[in-house]
Amino acid sequence: HSPGVQPADLEEVVKKGVKTVVIGCGMSEALQVPASTVDYLKKNGIDVLVLQTEKAVAEYNALAAQGVRVGGVFHSTC
């Protein structure tokens, strides 16, 4: 769970041209998402949401259903 989701973990998602990335941080929210990761996405013009995994999945599905170019990363370090 530490050091958590790193910018390098998101490079492939960023290359896909998404406008929003939803990051699930685990059922108990134990997965860390450092400020450097959030900054990396924002510097690439991408909105980022960091949520508990169930909420992250629901938000991802809602955004996708609205036609938003969304990428998801769900508890990616395990």
PDB file of C-alpha atoms in Angstrom:
ATOM      1  CA  HIS A   1       0.000   0.000   0.000  1.00  0.00           C
ATOM      2  CA  SER A   2       3.028   2.231   0.272  1.00  0.00           C
ATOM      3  CA  PRO A   3       4.413   4.092  -1.633  1.00  0.00           C
ATOM      4  CA  GLY A   4       1.079   3.717  -3.392  1.00  0.00           C
ATOM      5  CA  VAL A   5       0.032   4.721  -6.895  1.00  0.00           C
ATOM      6  CA  GLN A   6       2.951   6.426  -8.613  1.00  0.00           C
ATOM      7  CA  PRO A   7       2.927   8.631 -11.740  1.00  0.00           C
ATOM      8  CA  ALA A   8       4.655   5.849 -13.697  1.00  0.00           C
ATOM      9  CA  ASP A   9       1.714   3.558 -12.888  1.00  0.00           C
ATOM     10  CA  LEU A  10      -0.562   5.908 -14.824  1.00  0.00           C
ATOM     11  CA  GLU A  11       1.496   6.579 -17.957  1.00  0.00           C
ATOM     12  CA  GLU A  12      -0.434   4.068 -20.080  1.00  0.00           C
ATOM     13  CA  VAL A  13      -3.780   5.519 -18.986  1.00  0.00           C
ATOM     14  CA  VAL A  14      -2.604   9.082 -19.720  1.00  0.00           C
ATOM     15  CA  LYS A  15      -1.437   8.050 -23.209  1.00  0.00           C
ATOM     16  CA  LYS A  16      -4.989   6.895 -24.004  1.00  0.00           C
ATOM     17  CA  GLY A  17      -6.146  10.522 -23.970  1.00  0.00           C
ATOM     18  CA  VAL A  18      -8.514  10.308 -21.025  1.00  0.00           C
ATOM     19  CA  LYS A  19      -9.997  13.457 -19.517  1.00  0.00           C
ATOM     20  CA  THR A  20     -10.628  11.978 -16.065  1.00  0.00           C
ATOM     21  CA  VAL A  21      -8.920   9.252 -14.037  1.00  0.00           C
ATOM     22  CA  VAL A  22     -10.680   7.524 -11.179  1.00  0.00           C
ATOM     23  CA  ILE A  23      -8.331   5.889  -8.673  1.00  0.00           C
ATOM     24  CA  GLY A  24      -9.689   3.312  -6.252  1.00  0.00           C
ATOM     25  CA  CYS A  25      -7.714   3.206  -3.037  1.00  0.00           C
ATOM     26  CA  GLY A  26      -9.011  -0.086  -1.686  1.00  0.00           C
ATOM     27  CA  MET A  27     -12.002  -1.247   0.269  1.00  0.00           C
ATOM     28  CA  SER A  28     -10.494   0.144   3.485  1.00  0.00           C
ATOM     29  CA  GLU A  29      -8.846   3.085   1.705  1.00  0.00           C
ATOM     30  CA  ALA A  30      -5.382   1.836   2.631  1.00  0.00           C
ATOM     31  CA  LEU A  31      -3.752   2.362  -0.780  1.00  0.00           C
ATOM     32  CA  GLN A  32      -1.876   5.627  -0.813  1.00  0.00           C
ATOM     33  CA  VAL A  33      -2.105   8.137  -3.645  1.00  0.00           C
ATOM     34  CA  PRO A  34       0.694  10.682  -3.168  1.00  0.00           C
ATOM     35  CA  ALA A  35       0.262  14.347  -4.055  1.00  0.00           C
ATOM     36  CA  SER A  36       2.911  13.872  -6.760  1.00  0.00           C
ATOM     37  CA  THR A  37       0.597  11.430  -8.537  1.00  0.00           C
ATOM     38  CA  VAL A  38      -2.359  13.811  -8.413  1.00  0.00           C
ATOM     39  CA  ASP A  39      -0.098  16.660  -9.593  1.00  0.00           C
ATOM     40  CA  TYR A  40       1.158  14.539 -12.501  1.00  0.00           C
ATOM     41  CA  LEU A  41      -2.388  13.989 -13.729  1.00  0.00           C
ATOM     42  CA  LYS A  42      -3.400  17.616 -13.272  1.00  0.00           C
ATOM     43  CA  LYS A  43      -0.304  18.812 -15.157  1.00  0.00           C
ATOM     44  CA  ASN A  44      -1.464  16.621 -18.036  1.00  0.00           C
ATOM     45  CA  GLY A  45      -4.873  18.308 -17.992  1.00  0.00           C
ATOM     46  CA  ILE A  46      -6.617  15.335 -16.427  1.00  0.00           C
ATOM     47  CA  ASP A  47      -9.181  15.527 -13.644  1.00  0.00           C
ATOM     48  CA  VAL A  48      -8.577  12.994 -10.886  1.00  0.00           C
ATOM     49  CA  LEU A  49     -10.861  11.402  -8.331  1.00  0.00           C
ATOM     50  CA  VAL A  50      -9.469   9.285  -5.488  1.00  0.00           C
ATOM     51  CA  LEU A  51     -12.196   7.214  -3.862  1.00  0.00           C
ATOM     52  CA  GLN A  52     -12.835   4.071  -1.852  1.00  0.00           C
ATOM     53  CA  THR A  53     -12.932   1.219  -4.372  1.00  0.00           C
ATOM     54  CA  GLU A  54     -16.691   0.583  -4.450  1.00  0.00           C
ATOM     55  CA  LYS A  55     -17.343   4.310  -4.864  1.00  0.00           C
ATOM     56  CA  ALA A  56     -14.581   4.544  -7.471  1.00  0.00           C
ATOM     57  CA  VAL A  57     -16.119   1.764  -9.571  1.00  0.00           C
ATOM     58  CA  ALA A  58     -19.568   3.383  -9.370  1.00  0.00           C
ATOM     59  CA  GLU A  59     -18.144   6.789 -10.350  1.00  0.00           C
ATOM     60  CA  TYR A  60     -16.144   5.291 -13.223  1.00  0.00           C
ATOM     61  CA  ASN A  61     -19.259   3.544 -14.556  1.00  0.00           C
ATOM     62  CA  ALA A  62     -21.352   6.704 -14.235  1.00  0.00           C
ATOM     63  CA  LEU A  63     -18.778   8.816 -16.085  1.00  0.00           C
ATOM     64  CA  ALA A  64     -18.358   6.197 -18.814  1.00  0.00           C
ATOM     65  CA  ALA A  65     -22.139   6.033 -19.251  1.00  0.00           C
ATOM     66  CA  GLN A  66     -22.137   9.823 -19.754  1.00  0.00           C
ATOM     67  CA  GLY A  67     -19.568   9.462 -22.535  1.00  0.00           C
ATOM     68  CA  VAL A  68     -16.682  10.955 -20.551  1.00  0.00           C
ATOM     69  CA  ARG A  69     -13.238   9.762 -21.663  1.00  0.00           C
ATOM     70  CA  VAL A  70     -12.449   8.164 -18.327  1.00  0.00           C
ATOM     71  CA  GLY A  71      -9.722   5.818 -17.166  1.00  0.00           C
ATOM     72  CA  GLY A  72      -9.762   3.765 -14.009  1.00  0.00           C
ATOM     73  CA  VAL A  73      -7.097   2.409 -11.740  1.00  0.00           C
ATOM     74  CA  PHE A  74      -8.478   0.213  -8.993  1.00  0.00           C
ATOM     75  CA  HIS A  75      -6.235  -0.856  -6.115  1.00  0.00           C
ATOM     76  CA  SER A  76      -3.446  -1.274  -8.621  1.00  0.00           C
ATOM     77  CA  THR A  77      -0.529  -2.206  -6.380  1.00  0.00           C
ATOM     78  CA  CYS A  78      -1.857  -5.570  -5.183  1.00  0.00           C
TER      79      CYS A  78
END
